[in-house]
Backbone as a printed PyTorch tensor [residue, N CA C, xyz], in Angstrom:
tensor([[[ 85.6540,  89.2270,  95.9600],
         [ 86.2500,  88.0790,  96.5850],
         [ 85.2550,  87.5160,  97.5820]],

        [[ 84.9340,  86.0050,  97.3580],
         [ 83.9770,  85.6640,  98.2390],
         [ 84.4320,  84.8090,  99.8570]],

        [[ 84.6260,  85.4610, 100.8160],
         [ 85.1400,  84.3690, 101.6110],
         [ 84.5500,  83.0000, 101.9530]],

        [[ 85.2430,  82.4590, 102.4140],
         [ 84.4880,  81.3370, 103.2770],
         [ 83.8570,  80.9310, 104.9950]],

        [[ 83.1270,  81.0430, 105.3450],
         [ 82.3020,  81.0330, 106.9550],
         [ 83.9480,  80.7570, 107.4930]],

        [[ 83.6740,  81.3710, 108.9110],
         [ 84.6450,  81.1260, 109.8050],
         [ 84.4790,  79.9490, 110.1970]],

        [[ 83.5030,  79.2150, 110.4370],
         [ 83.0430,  77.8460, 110.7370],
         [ 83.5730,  76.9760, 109.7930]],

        [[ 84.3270,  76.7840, 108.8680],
         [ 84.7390,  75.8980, 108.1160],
         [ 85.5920,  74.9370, 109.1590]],

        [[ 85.6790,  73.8870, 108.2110],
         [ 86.4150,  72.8710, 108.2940],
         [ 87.6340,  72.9130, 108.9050]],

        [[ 88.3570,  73.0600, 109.9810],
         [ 89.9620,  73.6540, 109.6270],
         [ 90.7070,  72.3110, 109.7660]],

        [[ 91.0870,  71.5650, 109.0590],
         [ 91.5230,  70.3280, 108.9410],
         [ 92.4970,  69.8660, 108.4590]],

        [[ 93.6160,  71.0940, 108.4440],
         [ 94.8060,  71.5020, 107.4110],
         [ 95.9680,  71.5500, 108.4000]],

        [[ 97.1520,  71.9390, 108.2760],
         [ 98.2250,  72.6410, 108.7610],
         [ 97.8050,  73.5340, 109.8130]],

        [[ 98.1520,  73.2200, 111.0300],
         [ 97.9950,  74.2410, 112.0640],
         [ 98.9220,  74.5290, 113.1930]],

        [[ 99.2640,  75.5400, 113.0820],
         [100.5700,  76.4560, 114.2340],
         [ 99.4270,  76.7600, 115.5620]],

        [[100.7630,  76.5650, 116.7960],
         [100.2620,  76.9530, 118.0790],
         [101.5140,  77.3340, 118.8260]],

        [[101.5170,  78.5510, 119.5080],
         [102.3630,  78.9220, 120.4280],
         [101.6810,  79.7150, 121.3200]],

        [[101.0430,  79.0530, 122.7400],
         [100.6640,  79.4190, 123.9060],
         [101.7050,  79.9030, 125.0570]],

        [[100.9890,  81.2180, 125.7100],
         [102.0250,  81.6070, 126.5650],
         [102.8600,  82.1040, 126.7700]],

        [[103.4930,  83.4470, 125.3930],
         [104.7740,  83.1720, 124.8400],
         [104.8440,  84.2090, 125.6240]],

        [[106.3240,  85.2950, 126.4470],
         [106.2160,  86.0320, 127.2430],
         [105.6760,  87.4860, 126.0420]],

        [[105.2130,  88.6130, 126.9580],
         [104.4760,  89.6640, 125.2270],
         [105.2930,  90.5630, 125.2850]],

        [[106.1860,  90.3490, 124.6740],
         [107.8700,  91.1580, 124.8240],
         [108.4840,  91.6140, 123.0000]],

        [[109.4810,  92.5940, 122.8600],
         [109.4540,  92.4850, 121.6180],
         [110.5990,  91.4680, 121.1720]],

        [[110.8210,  90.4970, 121.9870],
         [111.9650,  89.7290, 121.8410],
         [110.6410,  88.9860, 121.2740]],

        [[109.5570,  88.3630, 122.2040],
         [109.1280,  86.7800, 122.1190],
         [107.9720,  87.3310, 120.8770]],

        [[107.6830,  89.0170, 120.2630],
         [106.9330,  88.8280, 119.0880],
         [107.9570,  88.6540, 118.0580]],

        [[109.3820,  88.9460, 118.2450],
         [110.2410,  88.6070, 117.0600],
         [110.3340,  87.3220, 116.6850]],

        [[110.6300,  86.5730, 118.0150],
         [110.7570,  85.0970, 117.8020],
         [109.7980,  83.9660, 117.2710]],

        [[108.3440,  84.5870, 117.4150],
         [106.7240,  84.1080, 116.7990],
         [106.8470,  84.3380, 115.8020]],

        [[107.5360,  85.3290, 115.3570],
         [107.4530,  86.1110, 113.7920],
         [108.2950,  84.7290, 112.7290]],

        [[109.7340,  84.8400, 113.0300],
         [110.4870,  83.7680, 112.7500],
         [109.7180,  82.1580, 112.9090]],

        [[109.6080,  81.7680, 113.7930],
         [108.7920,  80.2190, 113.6840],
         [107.3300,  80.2540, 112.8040]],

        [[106.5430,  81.0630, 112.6890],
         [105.5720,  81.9110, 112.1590],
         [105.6940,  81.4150, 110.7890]],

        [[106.7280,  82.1500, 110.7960],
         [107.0250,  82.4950, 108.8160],
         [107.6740,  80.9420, 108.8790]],

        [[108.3820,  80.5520, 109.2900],
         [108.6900,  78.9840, 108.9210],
         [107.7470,  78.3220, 108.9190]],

        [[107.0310,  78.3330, 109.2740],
         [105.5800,  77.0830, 109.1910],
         [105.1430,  77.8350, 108.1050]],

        [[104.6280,  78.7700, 107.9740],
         [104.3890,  79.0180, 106.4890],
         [104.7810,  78.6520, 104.7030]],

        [[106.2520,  79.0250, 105.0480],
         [107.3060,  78.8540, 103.9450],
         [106.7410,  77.2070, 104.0210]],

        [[106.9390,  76.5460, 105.3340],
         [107.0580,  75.0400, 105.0670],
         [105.6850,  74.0690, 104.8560]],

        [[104.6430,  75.2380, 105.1110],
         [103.4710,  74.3560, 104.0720],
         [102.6120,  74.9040, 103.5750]],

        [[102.9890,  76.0420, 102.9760],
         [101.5870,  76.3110, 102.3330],
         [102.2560,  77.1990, 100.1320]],

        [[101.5590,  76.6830,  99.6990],
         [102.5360,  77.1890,  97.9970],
         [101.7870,  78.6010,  97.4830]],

        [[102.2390,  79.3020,  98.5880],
         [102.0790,  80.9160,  98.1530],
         [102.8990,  81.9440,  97.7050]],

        [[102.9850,  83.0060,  96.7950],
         [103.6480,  83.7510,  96.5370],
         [104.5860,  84.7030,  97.5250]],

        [[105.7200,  85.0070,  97.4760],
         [106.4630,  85.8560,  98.7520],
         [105.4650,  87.2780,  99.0160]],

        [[105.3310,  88.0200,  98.1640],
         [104.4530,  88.8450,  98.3920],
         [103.1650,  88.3190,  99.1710]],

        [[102.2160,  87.5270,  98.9140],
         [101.2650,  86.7820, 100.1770],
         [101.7330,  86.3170, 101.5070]],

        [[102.7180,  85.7340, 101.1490],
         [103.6800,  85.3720, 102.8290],
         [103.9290,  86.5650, 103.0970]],

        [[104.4340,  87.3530, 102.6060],
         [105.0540,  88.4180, 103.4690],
         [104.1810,  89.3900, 103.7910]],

        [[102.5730,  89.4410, 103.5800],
         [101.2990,  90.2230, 103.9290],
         [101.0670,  89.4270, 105.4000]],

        [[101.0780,  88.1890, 104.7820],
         [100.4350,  87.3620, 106.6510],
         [101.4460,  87.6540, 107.4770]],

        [[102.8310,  87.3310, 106.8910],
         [103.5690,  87.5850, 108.3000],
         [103.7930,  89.0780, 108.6870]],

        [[103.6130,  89.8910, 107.7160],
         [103.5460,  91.0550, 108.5700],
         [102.3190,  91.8670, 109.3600]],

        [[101.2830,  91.3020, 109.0330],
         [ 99.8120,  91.3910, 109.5450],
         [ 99.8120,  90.8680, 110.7700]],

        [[100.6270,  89.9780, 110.6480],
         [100.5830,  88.9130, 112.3560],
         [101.4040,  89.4890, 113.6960]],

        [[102.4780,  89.7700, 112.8380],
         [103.4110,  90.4000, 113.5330],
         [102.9000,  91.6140, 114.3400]],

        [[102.1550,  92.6200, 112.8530],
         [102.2400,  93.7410, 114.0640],
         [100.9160,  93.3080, 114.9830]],

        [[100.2290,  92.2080, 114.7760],
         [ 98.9750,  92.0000, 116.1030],
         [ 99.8320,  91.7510, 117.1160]],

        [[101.1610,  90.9800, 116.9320],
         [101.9240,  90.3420, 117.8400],
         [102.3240,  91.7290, 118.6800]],

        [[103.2930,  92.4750, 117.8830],
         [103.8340,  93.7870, 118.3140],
         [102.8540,  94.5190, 118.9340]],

        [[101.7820,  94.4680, 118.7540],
         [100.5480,  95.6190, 119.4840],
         [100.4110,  94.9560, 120.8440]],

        [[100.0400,  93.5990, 120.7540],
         [ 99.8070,  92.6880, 122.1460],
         [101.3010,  93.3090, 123.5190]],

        [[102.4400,  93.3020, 122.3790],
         [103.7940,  93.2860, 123.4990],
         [103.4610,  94.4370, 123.8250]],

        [[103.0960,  95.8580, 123.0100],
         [103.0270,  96.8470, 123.7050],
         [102.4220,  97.7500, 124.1410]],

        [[100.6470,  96.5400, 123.8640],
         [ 99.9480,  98.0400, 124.9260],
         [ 99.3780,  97.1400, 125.5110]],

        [[ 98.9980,  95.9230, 125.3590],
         [ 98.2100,  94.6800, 126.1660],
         [ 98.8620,  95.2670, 128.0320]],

        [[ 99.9760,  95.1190, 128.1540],
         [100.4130,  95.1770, 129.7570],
         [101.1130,  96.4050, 129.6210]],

        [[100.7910,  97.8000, 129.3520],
         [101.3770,  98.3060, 129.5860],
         [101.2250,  99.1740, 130.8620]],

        [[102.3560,  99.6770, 131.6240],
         [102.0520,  99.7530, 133.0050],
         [102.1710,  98.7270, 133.8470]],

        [[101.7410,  97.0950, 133.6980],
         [102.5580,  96.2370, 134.8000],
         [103.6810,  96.3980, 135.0790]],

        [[104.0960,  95.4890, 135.7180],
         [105.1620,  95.2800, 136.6470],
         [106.4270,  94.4340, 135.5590]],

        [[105.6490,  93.3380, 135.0980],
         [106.0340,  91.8140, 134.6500],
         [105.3650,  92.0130, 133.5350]],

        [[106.0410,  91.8040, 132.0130],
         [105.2660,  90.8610, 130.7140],
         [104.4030,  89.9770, 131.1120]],

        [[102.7980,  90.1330, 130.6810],
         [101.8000,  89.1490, 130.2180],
         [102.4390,  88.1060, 129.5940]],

        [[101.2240,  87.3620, 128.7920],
         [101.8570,  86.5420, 127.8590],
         [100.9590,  86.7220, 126.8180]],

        [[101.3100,  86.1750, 125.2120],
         [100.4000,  86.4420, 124.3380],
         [100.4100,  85.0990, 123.4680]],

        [[ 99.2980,  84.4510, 122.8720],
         [ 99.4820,  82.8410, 121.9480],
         [ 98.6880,  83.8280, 120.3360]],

        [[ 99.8330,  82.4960, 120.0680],
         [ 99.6180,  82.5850, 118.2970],
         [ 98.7420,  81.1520, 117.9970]],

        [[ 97.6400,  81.5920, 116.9540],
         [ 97.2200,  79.9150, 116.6630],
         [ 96.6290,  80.0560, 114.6530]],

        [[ 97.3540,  79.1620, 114.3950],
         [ 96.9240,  79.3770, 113.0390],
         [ 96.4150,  78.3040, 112.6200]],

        [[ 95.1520,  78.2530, 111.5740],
         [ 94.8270,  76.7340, 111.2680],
         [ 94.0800,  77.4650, 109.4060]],

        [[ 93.8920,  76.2930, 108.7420],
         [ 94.2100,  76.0610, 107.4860],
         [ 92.5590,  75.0350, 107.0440]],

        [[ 92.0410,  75.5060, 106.0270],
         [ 91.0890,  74.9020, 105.6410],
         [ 90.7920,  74.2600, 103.9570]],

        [[ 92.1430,  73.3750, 104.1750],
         [ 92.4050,  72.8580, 102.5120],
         [ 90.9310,  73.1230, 102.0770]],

        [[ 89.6440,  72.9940, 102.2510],
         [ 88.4290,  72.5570, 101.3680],
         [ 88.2640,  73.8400, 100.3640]],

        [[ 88.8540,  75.4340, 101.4100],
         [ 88.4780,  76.3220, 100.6630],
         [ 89.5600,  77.0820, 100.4350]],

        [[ 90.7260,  76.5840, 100.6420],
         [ 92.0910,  77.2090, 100.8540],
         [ 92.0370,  78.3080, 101.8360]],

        [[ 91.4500,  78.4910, 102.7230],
         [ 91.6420,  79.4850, 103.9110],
         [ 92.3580,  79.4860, 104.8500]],

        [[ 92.6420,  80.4800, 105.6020],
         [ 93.7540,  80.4910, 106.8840],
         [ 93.5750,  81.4930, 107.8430]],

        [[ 93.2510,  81.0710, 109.0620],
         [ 92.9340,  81.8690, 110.0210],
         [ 94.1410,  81.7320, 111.0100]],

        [[ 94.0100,  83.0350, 111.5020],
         [ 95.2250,  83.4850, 112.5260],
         [ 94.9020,  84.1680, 113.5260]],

        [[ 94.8060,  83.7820, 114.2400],
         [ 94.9810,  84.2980, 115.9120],
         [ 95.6480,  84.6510, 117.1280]],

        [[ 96.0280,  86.1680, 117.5530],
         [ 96.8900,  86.6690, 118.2810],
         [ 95.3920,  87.2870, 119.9730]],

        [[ 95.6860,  86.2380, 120.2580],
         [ 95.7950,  86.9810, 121.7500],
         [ 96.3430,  87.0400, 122.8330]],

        [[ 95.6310,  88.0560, 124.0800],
         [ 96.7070,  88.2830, 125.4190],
         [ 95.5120,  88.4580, 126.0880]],

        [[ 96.1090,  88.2280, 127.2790],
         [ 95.0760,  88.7350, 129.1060],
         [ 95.3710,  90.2640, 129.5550]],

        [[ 95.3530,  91.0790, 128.8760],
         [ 95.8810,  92.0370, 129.1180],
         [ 94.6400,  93.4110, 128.8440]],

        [[ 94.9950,  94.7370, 129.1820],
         [ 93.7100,  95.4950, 129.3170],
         [ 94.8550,  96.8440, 128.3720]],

        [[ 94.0950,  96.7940, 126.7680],
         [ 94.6210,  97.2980, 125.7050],
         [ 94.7470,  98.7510, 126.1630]],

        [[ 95.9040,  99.6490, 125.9320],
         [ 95.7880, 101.0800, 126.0350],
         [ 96.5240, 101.4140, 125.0740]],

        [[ 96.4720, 102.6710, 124.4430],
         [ 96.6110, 103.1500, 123.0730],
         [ 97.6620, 103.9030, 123.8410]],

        [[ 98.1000, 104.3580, 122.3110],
         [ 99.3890, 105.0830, 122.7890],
         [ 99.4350, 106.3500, 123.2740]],

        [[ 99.9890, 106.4790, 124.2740],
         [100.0730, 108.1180, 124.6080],
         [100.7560, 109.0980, 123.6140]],

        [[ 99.7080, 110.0130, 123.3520],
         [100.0900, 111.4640, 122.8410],
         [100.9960, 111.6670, 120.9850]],

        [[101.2280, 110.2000, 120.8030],
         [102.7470, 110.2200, 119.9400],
         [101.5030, 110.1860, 118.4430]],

        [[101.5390, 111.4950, 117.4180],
         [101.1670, 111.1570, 116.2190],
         [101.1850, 110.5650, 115.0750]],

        [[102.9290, 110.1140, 115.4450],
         [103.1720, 108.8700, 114.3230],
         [102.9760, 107.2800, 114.8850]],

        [[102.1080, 106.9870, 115.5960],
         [102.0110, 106.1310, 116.0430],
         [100.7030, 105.7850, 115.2800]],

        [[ 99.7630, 104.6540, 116.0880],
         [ 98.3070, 103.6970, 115.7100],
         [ 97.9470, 103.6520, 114.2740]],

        [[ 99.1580, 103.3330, 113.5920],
         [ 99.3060, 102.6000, 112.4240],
         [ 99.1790, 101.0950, 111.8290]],

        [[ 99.1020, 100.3950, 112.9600],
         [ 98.9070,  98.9050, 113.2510],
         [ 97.7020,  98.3660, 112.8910]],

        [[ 96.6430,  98.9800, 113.3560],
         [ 95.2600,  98.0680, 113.0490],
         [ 94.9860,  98.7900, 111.4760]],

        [[ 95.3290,  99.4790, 110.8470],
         [ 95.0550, 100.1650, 109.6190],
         [ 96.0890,  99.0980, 108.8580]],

        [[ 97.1580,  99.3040, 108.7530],
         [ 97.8900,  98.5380, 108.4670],
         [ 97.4890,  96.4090, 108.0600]],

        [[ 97.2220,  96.1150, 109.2100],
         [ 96.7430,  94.7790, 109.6020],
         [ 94.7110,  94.7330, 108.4860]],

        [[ 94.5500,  95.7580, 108.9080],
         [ 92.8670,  95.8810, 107.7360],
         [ 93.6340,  95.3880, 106.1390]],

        [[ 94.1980,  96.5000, 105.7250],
         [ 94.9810,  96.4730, 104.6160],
         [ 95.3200,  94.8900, 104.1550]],

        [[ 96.0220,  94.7050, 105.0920],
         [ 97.0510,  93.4870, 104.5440],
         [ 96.0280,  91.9850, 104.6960]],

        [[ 94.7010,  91.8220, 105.1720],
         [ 94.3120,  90.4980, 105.4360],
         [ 93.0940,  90.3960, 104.5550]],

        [[ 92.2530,  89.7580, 104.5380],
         [ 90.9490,  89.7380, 103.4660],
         [ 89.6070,  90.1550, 105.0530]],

        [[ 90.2420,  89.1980, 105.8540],
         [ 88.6750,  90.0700, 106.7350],
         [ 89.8230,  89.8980, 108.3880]],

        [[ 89.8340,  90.9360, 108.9340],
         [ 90.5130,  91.1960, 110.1720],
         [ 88.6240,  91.2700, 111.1860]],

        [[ 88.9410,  90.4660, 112.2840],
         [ 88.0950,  90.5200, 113.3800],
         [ 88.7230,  90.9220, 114.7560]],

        [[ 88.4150,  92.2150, 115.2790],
         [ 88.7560,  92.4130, 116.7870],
         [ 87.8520,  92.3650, 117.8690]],

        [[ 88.4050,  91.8140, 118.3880],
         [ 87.3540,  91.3060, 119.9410],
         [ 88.8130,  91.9290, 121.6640]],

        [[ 87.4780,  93.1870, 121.7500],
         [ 88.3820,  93.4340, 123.2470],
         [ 87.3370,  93.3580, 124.3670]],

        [[ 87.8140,  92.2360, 125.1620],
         [ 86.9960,  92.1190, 126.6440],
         [ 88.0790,  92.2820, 127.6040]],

        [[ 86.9350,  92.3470, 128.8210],
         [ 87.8700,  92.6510, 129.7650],
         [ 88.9490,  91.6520, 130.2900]],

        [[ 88.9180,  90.3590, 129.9800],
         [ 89.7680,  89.0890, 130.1730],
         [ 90.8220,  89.9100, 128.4720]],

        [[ 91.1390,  90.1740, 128.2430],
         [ 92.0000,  90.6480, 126.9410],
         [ 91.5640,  90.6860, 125.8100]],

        [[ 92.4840,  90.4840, 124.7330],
         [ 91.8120,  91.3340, 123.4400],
         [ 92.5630,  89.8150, 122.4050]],

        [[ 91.7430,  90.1060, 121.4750],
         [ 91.7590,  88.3000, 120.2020],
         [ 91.7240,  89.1800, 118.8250]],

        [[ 92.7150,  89.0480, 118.4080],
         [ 92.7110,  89.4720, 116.7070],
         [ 92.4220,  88.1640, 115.8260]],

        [[ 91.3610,  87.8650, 115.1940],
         [ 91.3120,  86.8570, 114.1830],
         [ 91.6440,  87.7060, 112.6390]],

        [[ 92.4150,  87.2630, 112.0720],
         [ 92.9650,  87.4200, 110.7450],
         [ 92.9600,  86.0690, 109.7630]],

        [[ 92.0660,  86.8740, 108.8960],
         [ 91.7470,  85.2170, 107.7340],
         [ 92.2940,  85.9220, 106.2780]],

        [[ 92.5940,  84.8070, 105.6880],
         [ 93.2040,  84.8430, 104.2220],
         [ 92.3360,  83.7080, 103.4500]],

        [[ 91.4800,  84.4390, 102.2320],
         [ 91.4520,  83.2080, 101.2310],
         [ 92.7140,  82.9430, 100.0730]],

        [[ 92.4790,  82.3200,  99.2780],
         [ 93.4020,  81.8760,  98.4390],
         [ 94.9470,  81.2800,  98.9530]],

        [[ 94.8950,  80.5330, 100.3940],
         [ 96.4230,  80.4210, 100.7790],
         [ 96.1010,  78.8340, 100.6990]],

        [[ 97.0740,  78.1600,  99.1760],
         [ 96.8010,  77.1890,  99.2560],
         [ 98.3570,  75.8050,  99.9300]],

        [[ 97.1700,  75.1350, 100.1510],
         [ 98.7680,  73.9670, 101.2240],
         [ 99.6340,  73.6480, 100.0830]],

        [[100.9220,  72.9650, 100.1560],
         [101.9790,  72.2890,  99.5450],
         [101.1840,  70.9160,  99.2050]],

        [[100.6570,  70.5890,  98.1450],
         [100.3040,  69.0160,  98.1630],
         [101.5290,  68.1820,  98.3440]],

        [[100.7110,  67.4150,  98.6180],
         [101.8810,  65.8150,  99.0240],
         [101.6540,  64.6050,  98.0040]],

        [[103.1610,  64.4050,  98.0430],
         [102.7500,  63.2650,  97.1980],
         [102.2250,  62.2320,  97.2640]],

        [[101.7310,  61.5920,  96.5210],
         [100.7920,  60.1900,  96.7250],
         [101.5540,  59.0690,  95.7250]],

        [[102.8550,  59.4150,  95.6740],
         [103.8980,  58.1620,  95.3320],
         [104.3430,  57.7630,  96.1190]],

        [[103.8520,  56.3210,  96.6180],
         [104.2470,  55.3690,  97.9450],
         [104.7450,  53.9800,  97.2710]]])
């Protein structure tokens, strides 16, 4: 499978939700608007939708629960997705301001980034000390054409 440069074109369909509180309420609720912008433009198989949205999700779910863990107050975490009709690609982006800690002690746990490898064509992690950026790209996710009967 050959991808396409991250530098492409993205000139397609694109989701944004900045700020959202990083809770497992507000990754449920990303999840839901998420998958609706999906369903509502892009003509992929349920099995492909249901790889991105669960790939996204658990970046979402990881952000709610180790990005701040130990504050006081929920961080916040943004979703941004954008779409590159030229090569049918789709990039997705989950980050937070938050300083990542793994889970204590529990062995059925850090199943998430294995998981998220699995399910995307190329997963990119970036952790600095300003927080941590999951880019997740998909080839073959092609848009809903439109009609051109006017």
């Amino acid at each position: 499978m050959s991808l396409q440069p991250v530098a492409d074109l993205y000139d397609g369909p694109a989701f944004s939700r900045t700020d959202v509180p990083a809770t497992a309420a507000g990754a449920g609720h990303l999840r839901h608007e998420f998958g609706e912008w999906l369903s509502d433009n892009f003509a992929i198989s349920d099995e492909h939708m249901y790889a991105i949205i669960l790939a996204s999700y658990e970046a979402l779910a990881n952000a709610a629960e180790h990005a701040y863990a130990g504050e006081d107050e929920p961080g916040t975490m943004t979703i941004e997705a954008s779409h590159a009709p030229s090569s049918d690609h789709l990039a997705v982006t989950i980050s937070d301001r938050g300083q990542w800690r793994p889970p204590a002690g529990n062995r059925f746990r850090g199943r998430g980034l294995p998981l998220i490898r699995a399910l995307c064509d190329r997963p990119t992690f970036l952790k600095e000390a300003s927080g941590t950026t999951l880019t997740l790209e998909w080839v073959r996710v092609r848009a809903h054409s439109i009609s051109s009967a006017e």
